[in-house]
Tab-separated table of N, CA and C in Angstrom:
chain	number	residue	atom	x	y	z
A	1103	ARG	N	114.100	41.085	23.753
A	1103	ARG	CA	115.176	40.664	24.419
A	1103	ARG	C	115.253	39.288	25.004
A	1104	ARG	N	114.303	39.218	25.989
A	1104	ARG	CA	113.765	38.266	26.868
A	1104	ARG	C	113.378	36.727	25.988
A	1105	ALA	N	112.600	37.031	24.759
A	1105	ALA	CA	111.932	36.172	24.015
A	1105	ALA	C	113.307	35.687	23.297
A	1106	GLY	N	114.228	36.380	22.837
A	1106	GLY	CA	115.465	35.805	22.113
A	1106	GLY	C	116.292	34.808	22.934
A	1107	VAL	N	116.235	35.095	24.160
A	1107	VAL	CA	117.050	34.243	25.546
A	1107	VAL	C	116.281	33.011	25.653
A	1108	LEU	N	114.869	33.335	26.002
A	1108	LEU	CA	113.903	32.082	25.841
A	1108	LEU	C	114.059	30.949	24.652
A	1109	ALA	N	114.283	31.717	23.667
A	1109	ALA	CA	114.500	31.046	22.117
A	1109	ALA	C	115.815	30.230	21.879
A	1110	ALA	N	116.700	31.172	22.681
A	1110	ALA	CA	118.076	30.154	22.644
A	1110	ALA	C	118.037	28.985	23.429
A	1111	VAL	N	117.334	28.933	24.668
A	1111	VAL	CA	117.541	27.918	25.764
A	1111	VAL	C	116.703	26.725	25.353
A	1112	ARG	N	115.307	27.369	24.840
A	1112	ARG	CA	114.710	26.182	23.978
A	1112	ARG	C	115.421	25.634	22.684
A	1113	ALA	N	115.945	26.155	21.981
A	1113	ALA	CA	116.781	25.586	20.964
A	1113	ALA	C	117.762	24.735	21.602
A	1114	ALA	N	118.534	25.227	22.613
A	1114	ALA	CA	119.454	24.324	23.532
A	1114	ALA	C	118.870	22.888	23.881
A	1115	GLY	N	117.699	23.040	24.232
A	1115	GLY	CA	117.034	21.506	24.669
A	1115	GLY	C	116.334	20.910	23.405
A	1116	ARG	N	116.398	21.281	22.313
A	1116	ARG	CA	116.031	20.216	20.928
A	1116	ARG	C	116.777	19.149	21.277
A	1117	PRO	N	117.943	19.102	21.064
A	1117	PRO	CA	118.687	17.352	20.906
A	1117	PRO	C	118.081	16.708	21.715
A	1118	LEU	N	117.699	17.190	23.233
A	1118	LEU	CA	117.110	16.396	24.190
A	1118	LEU	C	115.681	16.185	24.075
A	1119	ARG	N	114.976	16.479	22.778
A	1119	ARG	CA	113.193	16.361	22.998
A	1119	ARG	C	112.781	14.814	23.397
A	1120	GLY	N	113.569	13.886	22.981
A	1120	GLY	CA	113.271	12.580	23.515
A	1120	GLY	C	113.069	12.660	24.973
A	1121	ARG	N	114.095	12.817	25.835
A	1121	ARG	CA	114.048	12.798	27.089
A	1121	ARG	C	113.339	13.771	27.723
A	1122	PHE	N	113.132	14.759	27.243
A	1122	PHE	CA	112.060	15.808	27.464
A	1122	PHE	C	110.463	15.390	27.575
A	1123	ALA	N	110.370	14.661	26.114
A	1123	ALA	CA	109.375	14.006	26.290
A	1123	ALA	C	108.598	12.913	27.309
A	1124	PHE	N	109.885	12.261	27.349
A	1124	PHE	CA	109.672	10.621	28.178
A	1124	PHE	C	109.554	11.701	29.713
A	1125	ALA	N	110.078	12.585	30.018
A	1125	ALA	CA	109.638	13.156	31.497
A	1125	ALA	C	108.532	13.724	31.446
A	1126	LEU	N	107.923	14.414	30.320
A	1126	LEU	CA	106.683	14.739	30.467
A	1126	LEU	C	105.392	13.480	30.553
A	1127	LEU	N	105.642	12.478	29.793
A	1127	LEU	CA	104.952	11.429	30.041
A	1127	LEU	C	105.070	10.723	31.659
A	1128	LEU	N	106.217	10.811	32.078
A	1128	LEU	CA	106.321	10.164	33.309
A	1128	LEU	C	105.552	10.920	34.342
A	1129	GLY	N	105.551	12.241	34.190
A	1129	GLY	CA	104.830	13.402	35.328
A	1129	GLY	C	103.235	13.205	35.014
A	1130	ALA	N	103.393	13.344	33.678
A	1130	ALA	CA	101.478	12.639	33.587
A	1130	ALA	C	101.211	11.459	34.153
A	1131	LEU	N	101.835	10.109	34.012
A	1131	LEU	CA	101.613	9.370	34.968
A	1131	LEU	C	101.534	9.436	36.684
A	1132	ALA	N	102.535	10.195	36.761
A	1132	ALA	CA	102.458	10.446	37.965
A	1132	ALA	C	101.391	11.324	38.929
A	1133	LEU	N	101.025	12.659	37.897
A	1133	LEU	CA	99.843	12.989	38.085
A	1133	LEU	C	98.434	11.988	37.903
A	1134	GLY	N	98.545	11.330	37.072
A	1134	GLY	CA	97.278	10.288	36.992
A	1134	GLY	C	97.183	9.554	38.057
A	1135	SER	N	98.261	9.032	38.452
A	1135	SER	CA	98.034	8.441	39.915
A	1135	SER	C	97.614	8.571	40.824
A	1136	SER	N	98.362	10.041	40.871
A	1136	SER	CA	97.696	10.978	42.230
A	1136	SER	C	96.302	11.191	42.330
A	1137	VAL	N	95.487	11.580	40.811
A	1137	VAL	CA	94.156	11.820	40.705
A	1137	VAL	C	93.671	10.270	41.228
A	1138	GLY	N	93.849	9.128	40.815
A	1138	GLY	CA	93.465	7.916	40.747
A	1138	GLY	C	93.418	7.501	42.265
A	1139	LEU	N	94.556	7.790	43.131
A	1139	LEU	CA	94.681	7.655	44.467
A	1139	LEU	C	93.600	8.251	45.303
A	1140	MET	N	93.304	9.429	45.058
A	1140	MET	CA	92.629	10.339	45.631
A	1140	MET	C	91.121	9.830	45.405
A	1141	ALA	N	90.716	9.704	43.935
A	1141	ALA	CA	89.451	9.127	44.039
A	1141	ALA	C	88.954	7.679	44.456
A	1142	VAL	N	90.104	6.768	44.097
A	1142	VAL	CA	89.591	5.478	44.662
A	1142	VAL	C	89.781	5.426	46.230
A	1143	SER	N	90.582	6.237	46.887
A	1143	SER	CA	90.703	5.866	48.261
A	1143	SER	C	89.252	6.888	48.956
A	1144	GLY	N	89.322	7.885	48.341
A	1144	GLY	CA	87.800	8.420	49.111
A	1144	GLY	C	86.601	7.558	48.287
A	1145	TRP	N	86.705	7.063	47.500
A	1145	TRP	CA	85.170	5.800	47.478
A	1145	TRP	C	85.523	4.766	48.487
A	1146	LEU	N	86.755	4.306	49.090
A	1146	LEU	CA	86.888	3.151	49.555
A	1146	LEU	C	86.866	3.515	50.995
A	1147	ILE	N	86.909	4.636	51.381
A	1147	ILE	CA	86.510	5.037	52.468
A	1147	ILE	C	85.005	5.402	53.005
A	1148	SER	N	84.303	5.918	51.777
A	1148	SER	CA	82.695	5.943	52.128
A	1148	SER	C	82.449	4.604	51.880
A	1149	ARG	N	82.728	3.767	51.319
A	1149	ARG	CA	81.949	2.754	50.852
A	1149	ARG	C	82.287	1.728	52.209
A	1150	ALA	N	83.617	1.877	52.867
A	1150	ALA	CA	83.802	0.943	53.793
A	1150	ALA	C	83.079	1.202	55.361
A	1151	SER	N	82.540	2.567	55.131
A	1151	SER	CA	81.861	2.929	56.259
A	1151	SER	C	80.639	2.390	56.139
A	1152	GLN	N	79.533	1.753	55.339
A	1152	GLN	CA	78.464	0.968	55.148
A	1152	GLN	C	78.902	-0.402	55.581
A	1153	GLU	N	79.959	-0.896	55.682
A	1153	GLU	CA	80.381	-1.831	56.637
A	1153	GLU	C	79.951	-3.366	55.461
A	1154	PRO	N	80.461	-3.234	54.088
A	1154	PRO	CA	80.113	-4.381	53.090
A	1154	PRO	C	80.845	-5.598	53.408
A	1155	PRO	N	80.831	-6.432	53.096
A	1155	PRO	CA	81.969	-7.606	53.473
A	1155	PRO	C	83.086	-7.119	52.575
A	1156	VAL	N	84.165	-7.880	53.158
A	1156	VAL	CA	85.400	-7.408	52.717
A	1156	VAL	C	86.039	-7.718	51.222
A	1157	LEU	N	85.530	-8.653	50.633
A	1157	LEU	CA	85.578	-8.899	49.685
A	1157	LEU	C	85.359	-7.764	48.230
A	1158	TYR	N	83.772	-7.156	48.801
A	1158	TYR	CA	83.850	-6.163	47.691
A	1158	TYR	C	84.821	-5.319	47.565
A	1159	LEU	N	85.528	-5.002	48.819
A	1159	LEU	CA	86.358	-3.741	48.849
A	1159	LEU	C	87.878	-4.143	48.308
A	1160	MET	N	88.055	-5.277	48.015
A	1160	MET	CA	89.314	-5.937	47.835
A	1160	MET	C	89.927	-4.918	46.459
A	1161	VAL	N	89.122	-4.954	45.732
A	1161	VAL	CA	89.683	-4.193	44.191
A	1161	VAL	C	89.999	-3.017	44.370
A	1162	ALA	N	89.193	-1.896	45.271
A	1162	ALA	CA	89.533	-0.743	45.481
A	1162	ALA	C	90.855	-0.761	46.558
A	1163	VAL	N	91.101	-1.697	47.391
A	1163	VAL	CA	92.213	-1.872	48.279
A	1163	VAL	C	93.776	-1.967	47.520
A	1164	THR	N	93.250	-2.981	46.522
A	1164	THR	CA	94.302	-3.172	45.317
A	1164	THR	C	94.670	-1.966	44.615
A	1165	ALA	N	93.707	-1.166	43.807
A	1165	ALA	CA	93.646	0.049	43.182
A	1165	ALA	C	94.467	0.957	44.107
A	1166	THR	N	94.099	1.321	45.417
A	1166	THR	CA	95.085	2.320	46.132
A	1166	THR	C	96.163	1.889	46.400
A	1167	ARG	N	96.940	0.535	46.875
A	1167	ARG	CA	98.115	0.390	46.579
A	1167	ARG	C	99.084	0.693	45.330
A	1168	THR	N	98.066	0.300	44.344
A	1168	THR	CA	98.842	0.412	42.978
A	1168	THR	C	98.993	1.749	42.575
A	1169	PHE	N	97.874	2.547	42.764
A	1169	PHE	CA	98.189	4.082	42.448
A	1169	PHE	C	99.228	4.740	43.487
A	1170	GLY	N	99.135	4.466	44.918
A	1170	GLY	CA	100.286	4.988	45.785
A	1170	GLY	C	101.816	4.606	45.438
A	1171	ILE	N	102.032	3.515	45.083
A	1171	ILE	CA	103.129	3.073	44.136
A	1171	ILE	C	103.381	3.338	43.230
A	1172	GLY	N	102.498	3.380	42.381
A	1172	GLY	CA	102.877	4.093	41.129
A	1172	GLY	C	103.031	5.467	40.786
A	1173	ARG	N	102.577	6.197	42.071
A	1173	ARG	CA	102.847	7.553	41.957
A	1173	ARG	C	104.043	7.824	42.444
A	1174	ALA	N	104.802	7.215	43.266
A	1174	ALA	CA	106.185	7.217	43.922
A	1174	ALA	C	106.976	6.899	42.874
A	1175	VAL	N	106.796	5.737	42.033
A	1175	VAL	CA	107.826	5.379	41.081
A	1175	VAL	C	107.631	6.176	40.071
A	1176	PHE	N	106.548	6.655	39.323
A	1176	PHE	CA	106.620	7.499	38.121
A	1176	PHE	C	107.220	9.252	38.581
A	1177	ARG	N	106.864	9.325	39.750
A	1177	ARG	CA	107.492	10.752	40.420
A	1177	ARG	C	109.073	10.540	40.156
A	1178	TYR	N	109.678	9.705	41.059
A	1178	TYR	CA	111.160	9.475	41.089
A	1178	TYR	C	111.435	9.070	39.471
A	1179	ALA	N	110.973	8.311	38.732
A	1179	ALA	CA	111.541	8.041	37.435
A	1179	ALA	C	111.739	9.414	36.698
A	1180	GLU	N	110.257	10.214	36.811
A	1180	GLU	CA	110.429	11.535	36.129
A	1180	GLU	C	111.309	12.595	36.517
A	1181	ARG	N	111.486	12.721	38.164
A	1181	ARG	CA	112.674	13.332	38.556
A	1181	ARG	C	114.157	13.107	37.718
A	1182	LEU	N	114.462	11.747	37.829
A	1182	LEU	CA	115.763	11.624	37.319
A	1182	LEU	C	116.008	11.695	35.801
A	1183	VAL	N	114.699	11.316	34.840
A	1183	VAL	CA	114.680	11.574	33.308
A	1183	VAL	C	115.115	13.456	33.304
A	1184	SER	N	114.252	13.915	33.881
A	1184	SER	CA	114.010	15.152	33.898
A	1184	SER	C	115.396	15.956	33.884
A	1185	HIS	N	115.729	15.921	35.245
A	1185	HIS	CA	117.077	16.321	35.818
A	1185	HIS	C	118.319	16.011	34.910
A	1186	ASP	N	118.258	15.003	34.618
A	1186	ASP	CA	119.235	14.187	33.301
A	1186	ASP	C	119.521	15.001	32.445
A	1187	ALA	N	118.472	15.373	31.607
A	1187	ALA	CA	118.023	15.978	30.358
A	1187	ALA	C	118.592	17.451	30.468
A	1188	VAL	N	117.982	18.315	31.750
A	1188	VAL	CA	118.394	19.465	32.181
A	1188	VAL	C	119.584	19.779	32.287
A	1189	LEU	N	120.327	18.731	32.759
A	1189	LEU	CA	121.670	18.950	33.525
A	1189	LEU	C	122.664	19.023	32.294
A	1190	ARG	N	122.200	18.268	30.930
A	1190	ARG	CA	122.710	17.976	30.005
A	1190	ARG	C	122.886	19.367	29.373
A	1191	VAL	N	121.358	20.215	29.111
A	1191	VAL	CA	120.985	20.895	28.340
A	1191	VAL	C	122.125	22.368	28.922
A	1192	LEU	N	122.418	22.263	30.444
A	1192	LEU	CA	123.085	23.294	31.183
A	1192	LEU	C	124.418	23.148	31.001
A	1193	ALA	N	125.163	21.786	30.786
A	1193	ALA	CA	126.289	21.746	30.355
A	1193	ALA	C	126.865	22.217	28.956
A	1194	GLY	N	125.664	21.905	27.757
A	1194	GLY	CA	125.846	22.551	26.914
A	1194	GLY	C	126.171	24.139	26.771
A	1195	LEU	N	125.104	24.738	27.685
A	1195	LEU	CA	124.937	26.180	27.733
A	1195	LEU	C	126.213	26.669	28.433
A	1196	ARG	N	126.842	26.132	29.442
A	1196	ARG	CA	127.922	26.449	29.933
A	1196	ARG	C	128.678	26.532	28.595
A	1197	VAL	N	129.300	25.260	27.991
A	1197	VAL	CA	130.346	25.779	27.035
A	1197	VAL	C	130.029	26.783	26.275
A	1198	ALA	N	128.993	26.898	25.917
A	1198	ALA	CA	128.844	27.701	24.913
A	1198	ALA	C	129.182	29.654	25.523
A	1199	VAL	N	128.167	29.589	26.602
A	1199	VAL	CA	128.681	30.972	27.217
A	1199	VAL	C	129.983	30.983	27.796
A	1200	TYR	N	131.014	30.178	27.953
A	1200	TYR	CA	132.508	30.166	27.966
A	1200	TYR	C	133.164	30.219	26.787
A	1201	ALA	N	132.836	29.660	25.721
A	1201	ALA	CA	133.201	29.612	24.647
A	1201	ALA	C	133.083	31.440	23.981
A	1202	ARG	N	131.593	31.860	24.305
A	1202	ARG	CA	131.611	33.441	23.874
A	1202	ARG	C	132.429	34.603	24.578
A	1203	LEU	N	132.559	34.071	25.630
A	1203	LEU	CA	133.132	34.845	27.241
A	1203	LEU	C	134.684	34.758	26.646
A	1204	GLU	N	135.052	33.573	26.452
A	1204	GLU	CA	136.518	33.864	25.886
A	1204	GLU	C	137.079	34.679	25.017
A	1205	ARG	N	136.294	34.986	23.789
A	1205	ARG	CA	136.568	36.114	22.738
A	1205	ARG	C	136.653	37.531	23.935
A	1206	LEU	N	135.738	37.584	24.752
A	1206	LEU	CA	135.868	38.870	25.116
A	1206	LEU	C	136.789	39.246	26.268
A	1207	ALA	N	137.198	38.085	26.915
A	1207	ALA	CA	138.036	38.163	28.015
A	1207	ALA	C	139.104	39.204	27.891
A	1208	PRO	N	140.305	39.084	26.821
A	1208	PRO	CA	141.253	39.807	27.003
A	1208	PRO	C	141.169	40.801	27.093
A	1209	ALA	N	140.194	41.664	26.267
A	1209	ALA	CA	139.984	43.416	26.367
A	1209	ALA	C	139.199	43.792	26.976
A	1210	GLY	N	137.765	43.085	27.107
A	1210	GLY	CA	136.557	43.981	27.544
A	1210	GLY	C	136.113	43.499	29.023
A	1211	LEU	N	136.959	42.748	29.768
A	1211	LEU	CA	136.521	42.288	31.059
A	1211	LEU	C	137.135	43.203	32.502
A	1212	ARG	N	138.110	43.967	31.914
A	1212	ARG	CA	138.961	44.606	32.968
A	1212	ARG	C	138.438	44.938	34.185
A	1213	GLU	N	137.160	45.411	34.287
A	1213	GLU	CA	136.778	46.405	35.323
A	1213	GLU	C	136.182	45.169	36.499
A	1214	THR	N	135.474	44.086	35.789
A	1214	THR	CA	135.185	42.891	36.583
A	1214	THR	C	135.917	42.022	37.158
A	1215	ARG	N	135.913	41.669	38.361
A	1215	ARG	CA	136.893	40.761	39.199
A	1215	ARG	C	136.601	39.178	38.445
A	1216	ARG	N	137.352	38.453	38.416
A	1216	ARG	CA	137.296	36.998	38.202
A	1216	ARG	C	136.361	36.533	39.033
A	1217	GLY	N	136.312	36.353	40.141
A	1217	GLY	CA	135.623	35.494	41.119
A	1217	GLY	C	133.849	36.361	40.985
A	1218	ASP	N	133.953	37.633	40.644
A	1218	ASP	CA	132.578	37.986	40.493
A	1218	ASP	C	131.955	37.464	39.353
A	1219	LEU	N	132.477	37.419	38.531
A	1219	LEU	CA	132.186	37.373	36.867
A	1219	LEU	C	131.986	35.478	36.821
A	1220	LEU	N	132.542	35.034	37.427
A	1220	LEU	CA	132.597	33.514	37.346
A	1220	LEU	C	131.322	33.092	38.444
A	1221	SER	N	130.912	33.698	39.460
A	1221	SER	CA	129.951	33.060	40.588
A	1221	SER	C	128.606	34.060	39.380
A	1222	ARG	N	128.489	34.943	38.842
A	1222	ARG	CA	127.426	35.580	37.878
A	1222	ARG	C	127.181	34.659	37.028
A	1223	LEU	N	127.898	33.976	36.364
A	1223	LEU	CA	127.844	33.375	35.162
A	1223	LEU	C	127.308	31.900	35.367
A	1224	VAL	N	127.751	31.216	36.769
A	1224	VAL	CA	127.623	29.771	37.254
A	1224	VAL	C	125.878	30.214	37.974
A	1225	ALA	N	125.507	31.138	38.199
A	1225	ALA	CA	124.194	31.540	38.701
A	1225	ALA	C	123.314	32.072	37.884
A	1226	ASP	N	123.664	32.446	36.987
A	1226	ASP	CA	122.704	32.910	35.549
A	1226	ASP	C	122.543	31.269	34.727
A	1227	VAL	N	123.715	30.547	34.487
A	1227	VAL	CA	123.017	29.419	33.978
A	1227	VAL	C	122.489	28.460	34.539
A	1228	ASP	N	122.585	28.507	35.875
A	1228	ASP	CA	122.036	27.561	36.950
A	1228	ASP	C	120.572	27.936	37.271
A	1229	ALA	N	120.140	29.069	37.001
A	1229	ALA	CA	118.732	29.652	36.860
A	1229	ALA	C	118.026	29.305	35.884
A	1230	LEU	N	118.862	28.745	34.791
A	1230	LEU	CA	118.080	28.293	33.358
A	1230	LEU	C	117.238	27.160	33.924
A	1231	GLN	N	117.694	26.054	34.867
A	1231	GLN	CA	117.148	24.687	35.192
A	1231	GLN	C	115.761	24.915	35.621
A	1232	ASP	N	115.425	26.317	36.247
A	1232	ASP	CA	114.149	26.461	36.736
A	1232	ASP	C	113.022	26.682	35.571
A	1233	TYR	N	113.623	26.892	34.397
A	1233	TYR	CA	112.759	27.186	33.228
A	1233	TYR	C	111.819	25.627	32.940
A	1234	PHE	N	112.596	24.837	32.977
A	1234	PHE	CA	112.406	23.583	32.545
A	1234	PHE	C	111.524	22.883	33.625
A	1235	LEU	N	112.482	22.997	34.853
A	1235	LEU	CA	112.008	21.872	35.609
A	1235	LEU	C	110.712	22.349	36.445
A	1236	ARG	N	110.926	23.690	36.840
A	1236	ARG	CA	109.865	24.065	37.719
A	1236	ARG	C	108.619	25.201	36.615
A	1237	TRP	N	108.795	25.365	35.560
A	1237	TRP	CA	107.734	25.697	34.309
A	1237	TRP	C	107.603	24.795	33.723
A	1238	LEU	N	108.118	24.717	32.427
A	1238	LEU	CA	107.945	23.787	31.322
A	1238	LEU	C	107.238	22.448	31.505
A	1239	LEU	N	108.016	21.410	32.287
A	1239	LEU	CA	107.565	20.094	32.492
A	1239	LEU	C	106.186	19.992	33.310
A	1240	PRO	N	106.543	21.095	34.432
A	1240	PRO	CA	105.182	20.744	35.555
A	1240	PRO	C	103.678	21.383	34.523
A	1241	VAL	N	104.128	22.280	33.959
A	1241	VAL	CA	102.422	22.328	32.724
A	1241	VAL	C	102.489	21.551	31.762
A	1242	GLY	N	103.485	21.130	31.162
A	1242	GLY	CA	103.271	20.301	30.181
A	1242	GLY	C	102.651	18.907	30.666
A	1243	SER	N	102.710	18.557	31.791
A	1243	SER	CA	102.643	17.301	32.646
A	1243	SER	C	101.011	17.344	32.788
A	1244	ALA	N	100.609	18.831	33.180
A	1244	ALA	CA	99.404	19.275	33.781
A	1244	ALA	C	98.351	19.276	32.595
A	1245	VAL	N	98.719	19.640	31.392
A	1245	VAL	CA	97.870	19.619	30.257
A	1245	VAL	C	97.792	18.539	29.725
A	1246	LEU	N	98.793	17.544	29.518
A	1246	LEU	CA	98.840	16.299	29.215
A	1246	LEU	C	97.950	15.174	30.100
């Protein structure tokens, strides 16, 4: 049953495959910038302790700035693209859930109060964003 739900969620995200792929690429670039920043800044600190002429350090200083700015820019762009895609998927899922619920509502939901049902549906659909934003995209970025 759980695999069927995840398959339906993945199927809802298929039309936005390009946006998710772009978010995945941006996430991988942000992660690569973080790794580059750690490597170059570590080398810069250890090399600067030897007190070489400043010109020997200029490439590392520039690379440190580039990786630091790149990490922030790529992370911000990844968040914009991924959240846009996920919110579009959730909008489609909400419409599908409400359309399906509409057929049940006249006879099958007498025991449930409207406010409880609505809050439960909103919470359940909103919880699906974690599948994309907190699991699928971070793992994909790390693998990439």
